[in-house]
């Protein structure tokens, strides 16, 4: 399993200490030198609660090839618990950078997920942004299970090296775990959640001002009050991180290596 640096443990999940440039270099290495599909998953406070509750899903994250610090809460937790100065690597932005890299290096891309009209619109707009980008196939997120072997065969026949899974979490991580062994040409598989909706314009991303202030979560909450139940995880996560920090302050000194894991 490829690792860029030692992996940080944040409560019950992990994150790789990479910035955008480091994440992109890792993806490039996976495509150019990898011999199997490599998973790229995003880590945020919400997943820190949901993922550990499912042993199989927890194991999938543990074995992921690249875990990006998608949420500002994870970045702040890494600073408080490990004195690690991470920067956010939003999944939507990493996908854009991977598309730019793919256009420059001739990587073939396959899109899987979202509504049919969203998938089609996103593919069209990505093609406009990156004229050299080779989108060699796409499928909406409503492929029935009995047609999954045919979809995998399509992906393989396309020769795609990069596969974007827009199925939402945890469905996209489960799909990778189930089908990674069947993919012949794919070298990078990124779980991108609702990113195709953002690209297609059906869901608006927070303006840059909010993003620069690391308040994208607040913008989303104001725009979609229905997210309040989902975002209750944020203060709970903050509380758990503070408790973890206090425990470390009162316990005998331990070496920094004990706070790193290499799952």
Coordinates of C-alpha atoms in Angstrom, one line a residue:
X1 CA 0.0 0.0 0.0
X2 CA 1.4 3.4 -1.0
X3 CA 1.7 6.1 1.7
X4 CA 3.0 9.6 1.3
X5 CA 3.8 10.3 5.0
X6 CA 2.8 8.8 8.3
X7 CA -0.9 8.7 8.7
X8 CA -2.5 10.7 11.5
X9 CA -5.2 9.3 13.7
X10 CA -8.1 11.7 14.5
X11 CA -10.3 10.1 17.1
X12 CA -11.5 6.9 15.4
X13 CA -10.5 7.7 11.8
X14 CA -7.3 8.6 10.0
X15 CA -6.1 11.3 7.6
X16 CA -3.0 11.7 5.5
X17 CA -1.0 14.8 6.1
X18 CA -1.1 16.1 2.5
X19 CA -1.9 19.4 0.9
X20 CA -3.5 19.8 -2.5
X21 CA -0.1 19.6 -4.3
X22 CA 0.8 16.5 -2.3
X23 CA -2.5 14.8 -2.9
X24 CA -2.2 15.5 -6.6
X25 CA 1.3 14.1 -6.8
X26 CA 0.1 11.0 -5.0
X27 CA -2.7 10.5 -7.5
X28 CA -0.2 11.0 -10.4
X29 CA 2.1 8.4 -8.9
X30 CA -0.8 6.0 -8.5
X31 CA -1.8 6.4 -12.2
X32 CA 1.8 6.3 -13.6
X33 CA 3.2 3.6 -11.5
X34 CA 0.3 1.7 -9.9
X35 CA -0.7 -1.8 -10.8
X36 CA -4.2 -1.8 -9.2
X37 CA -7.0 0.6 -8.3
X38 CA -6.2 3.0 -5.5
X39 CA -8.9 4.5 -3.4
X40 CA -9.1 8.2 -2.5
X41 CA -11.6 9.0 0.2
X42 CA -12.5 12.3 2.0
X43 CA -12.5 12.6 5.8
X44 CA -14.6 15.1 7.7
X45 CA -16.2 15.3 11.2
X46 CA -19.4 13.7 10.1
X47 CA -17.6 10.6 8.8
X48 CA -15.7 10.4 12.1
X49 CA -19.0 9.5 13.7
X50 CA -20.6 7.4 11.0
X51 CA -17.8 5.3 9.7
X52 CA -16.6 3.7 13.0
X53 CA -20.1 2.5 13.7
X54 CA -19.8 0.1 10.7
X55 CA -16.9 -2.3 11.1
X56 CA -16.7 -3.1 7.4
X57 CA -16.8 0.5 6.4
X58 CA -14.3 1.4 9.1
X59 CA -11.9 -1.3 7.6
X60 CA -12.4 0.2 4.1
X61 CA -11.2 3.6 5.4
X62 CA -8.4 2.0 7.3
X63 CA -7.2 0.4 4.1
X64 CA -7.7 3.4 1.8
X65 CA -4.7 4.5 -0.2
X66 CA -5.3 8.3 0.3
X67 CA -7.5 9.9 2.9
X68 CA -7.7 13.6 2.3
X69 CA -8.5 16.2 5.0
X70 CA -11.8 17.5 3.4
X71 CA -13.3 19.2 6.4
X72 CA -11.9 22.2 8.4
X73 CA -12.8 20.3 11.6
X74 CA -10.3 17.6 10.7
X75 CA -7.6 20.1 9.9
X76 CA -8.1 21.9 13.3
X77 CA -8.2 18.5 15.1
X78 CA -4.9 17.5 13.5
X79 CA -3.4 20.8 14.7
X80 CA -4.7 20.4 18.3
X81 CA -3.9 16.7 18.7
X82 CA -0.7 16.3 16.6
X83 CA 0.6 19.9 16.1
X84 CA 0.3 19.1 12.4
X85 CA -0.4 22.0 10.2
X86 CA -2.6 20.6 7.5
X87 CA -4.5 22.5 4.9
X88 CA -7.9 21.5 3.6
X89 CA -8.1 19.4 0.5
X90 CA -11.7 19.7 -0.5
X91 CA -12.8 16.7 -2.6
X92 CA -14.5 18.9 -5.2
X93 CA -11.3 20.9 -5.7
X94 CA -9.2 17.8 -5.9
X95 CA -11.4 16.3 -8.6
X96 CA -10.9 19.5 -10.6
X97 CA -7.2 19.2 -10.2
X98 CA -7.3 15.6 -11.2
X99 CA -9.2 16.5 -14.3
X100 CA -6.7 19.2 -15.2
X101 CA -3.9 16.7 -14.7
X102 CA -5.7 14.1 -16.7
X103 CA -6.2 16.5 -19.6
X104 CA -2.5 17.4 -19.5
X105 CA -1.2 13.8 -19.3
X106 CA -3.8 12.0 -21.4
X107 CA -5.4 10.0 -18.6
X108 CA -8.8 8.5 -19.5
X109 CA -11.7 9.3 -17.1
X110 CA -15.0 7.6 -16.3
X111 CA -17.9 9.2 -14.4
X112 CA -20.2 7.0 -12.3
X113 CA -23.1 8.4 -10.3
X114 CA -25.7 11.2 -9.9
X115 CA -28.9 11.7 -11.9
X116 CA -28.6 11.1 -15.6
X117 CA -29.2 14.8 -16.5
X118 CA -26.6 15.9 -13.9
X119 CA -24.1 13.4 -15.1
X120 CA -24.5 14.5 -18.7
X121 CA -24.3 18.2 -17.9
X122 CA -21.3 17.7 -15.7
X123 CA -19.5 15.8 -18.4
X124 CA -20.3 18.5 -20.9
X125 CA -19.0 21.3 -18.6
X126 CA -15.9 19.4 -17.7
X127 CA -15.2 18.9 -21.4
X128 CA -15.5 22.7 -21.9
X129 CA -13.2 23.5 -19.0
X130 CA -10.6 21.0 -20.1
X131 CA -10.8 20.5 -23.9
X132 CA -8.1 17.8 -23.9
X133 CA -9.9 15.8 -21.2
X134 CA -10.8 12.3 -22.3
X135 CA -14.1 11.3 -20.7
X136 CA -14.4 7.8 -22.1
X137 CA -17.7 6.9 -20.4
X138 CA -20.2 7.7 -17.8
X139 CA -23.2 6.1 -16.0
X140 CA -25.8 7.5 -13.7
X141 CA -26.0 6.4 -10.1
X142 CA -29.1 4.2 -10.6
X143 CA -27.6 1.2 -12.2
X144 CA -29.5 -1.9 -10.8
X145 CA -27.4 -4.5 -9.1
X146 CA -28.1 -7.1 -11.7
X147 CA -26.5 -4.8 -14.3
X148 CA -23.4 -4.1 -12.3
X149 CA -21.3 -6.7 -14.1
X150 CA -22.1 -5.0 -17.4
X151 CA -21.1 -1.6 -15.9
X152 CA -17.8 -3.0 -14.7
X153 CA -17.2 -4.4 -18.2
X154 CA -18.0 -1.0 -19.7
X155 CA -15.5 0.7 -17.4
X156 CA -12.8 -1.9 -18.3
X157 CA -13.5 -1.7 -22.0
X158 CA -13.2 2.1 -21.9
X159 CA -9.6 1.8 -20.7
X160 CA -10.4 4.4 -18.0
X161 CA -7.5 5.1 -15.6
X162 CA -9.4 7.5 -13.3
X163 CA -12.9 6.6 -12.0
X164 CA -14.9 9.2 -10.2
X165 CA -17.6 7.7 -7.9
X166 CA -20.4 10.2 -7.3
X167 CA -22.6 7.8 -5.3
X168 CA -22.5 9.5 -1.9
X169 CA -21.0 8.0 1.2
X170 CA -21.0 5.2 2.3
X171 CA -22.3 3.8 -1.0
X172 CA -19.3 4.8 -3.0
X173 CA -16.8 3.3 -0.6
X174 CA -18.8 0.1 -0.5
X175 CA -18.8 0.0 -4.3
X176 CA -15.1 0.3 -4.4
X177 CA -14.5 -2.4 -1.8
X178 CA -16.9 -4.8 -3.8
X179 CA -15.6 -4.1 -7.3
X180 CA -12.0 -2.9 -7.1
X181 CA -10.7 -6.4 -7.8
X182 CA -12.7 -6.5 -11.0
X183 CA -11.3 -3.2 -12.5
X184 CA -8.5 -3.8 -15.0
X185 CA -7.4 -0.4 -16.1
X186 CA -8.5 1.9 -13.3
X187 CA -5.6 3.1 -11.2
X188 CA -7.3 5.9 -9.2
X189 CA -10.9 5.8 -7.8
X190 CA -12.0 9.0 -6.0
X191 CA -15.2 9.1 -4.0
X192 CA -16.7 12.5 -4.9
X193 CA -20.1 12.5 -3.3
X194 CA -22.3 15.3 -4.8
X195 CA -19.5 16.9 -6.7
X196 CA -21.2 16.3 -10.1
X197 CA -24.2 18.2 -8.8
X198 CA -22.0 21.1 -8.0
X199 CA -20.3 21.1 -11.4
X200 CA -23.6 20.8 -13.2
X201 CA -25.0 23.8 -11.1
X202 CA -27.9 21.9 -9.5
X203 CA -26.2 22.5 -6.1
X204 CA -24.4 25.7 -5.5
X205 CA -21.1 25.7 -3.7
X206 CA -20.3 28.3 -1.2
X207 CA -18.8 31.5 -2.6
X208 CA -15.0 31.8 -2.4
X209 CA -15.3 34.3 0.5
X210 CA -16.9 31.7 2.7
X211 CA -14.5 29.0 1.6
X212 CA -11.5 31.2 2.4
X213 CA -12.9 31.7 5.9
X214 CA -13.4 28.0 6.3
X215 CA -17.1 28.6 6.8
X216 CA -18.4 26.5 3.9
X217 CA -20.2 24.3 6.4
X218 CA -22.1 27.4 7.7
X219 CA -23.0 28.6 4.2
X220 CA -24.5 25.1 3.4
X221 CA -26.5 25.1 6.6
X222 CA -27.9 28.6 5.9
X223 CA -28.7 27.6 2.3
X224 CA -30.1 24.2 3.3
X225 CA -31.6 24.3 6.9
X226 CA -32.5 20.6 6.5
X227 CA -28.8 19.8 7.0
X228 CA -29.1 20.7 10.7
X229 CA -29.5 17.1 11.8
X230 CA -26.4 16.1 9.7
X231 CA -24.3 18.9 11.0
X232 CA -25.0 18.2 14.7
X233 CA -21.9 16.1 14.4
X234 CA -19.7 19.2 14.2
X235 CA -20.1 20.4 17.8
X236 CA -20.0 16.8 19.0
X237 CA -16.7 16.2 17.1
X238 CA -15.2 19.4 18.5
X239 CA -16.1 18.3 22.0
X240 CA -14.6 14.9 21.6
X241 CA -11.4 16.4 20.2
X242 CA -11.1 18.8 23.2
X243 CA -11.6 15.9 25.6
X244 CA -8.9 13.8 23.7
X245 CA -6.5 16.8 24.0
X246 CA -7.2 17.2 27.7
X247 CA -6.6 13.5 28.3
X248 CA -3.2 13.8 26.6
X249 CA -2.3 16.7 28.8
X250 CA -3.0 14.9 32.0
X251 CA -1.5 11.5 31.0
X252 CA 2.2 10.8 31.2
X253 CA 4.2 12.0 28.2
X254 CA 4.2 9.7 25.3
X255 CA 6.3 9.8 22.2
X256 CA 4.8 11.3 19.1
X257 CA 5.1 8.0 17.3
X258 CA 2.3 6.6 19.4
X259 CA -0.1 9.1 17.9
X260 CA 0.6 8.0 14.3
X261 CA -0.7 4.8 12.7
X262 CA 0.1 3.0 9.5
X263 CA -3.0 0.9 8.9

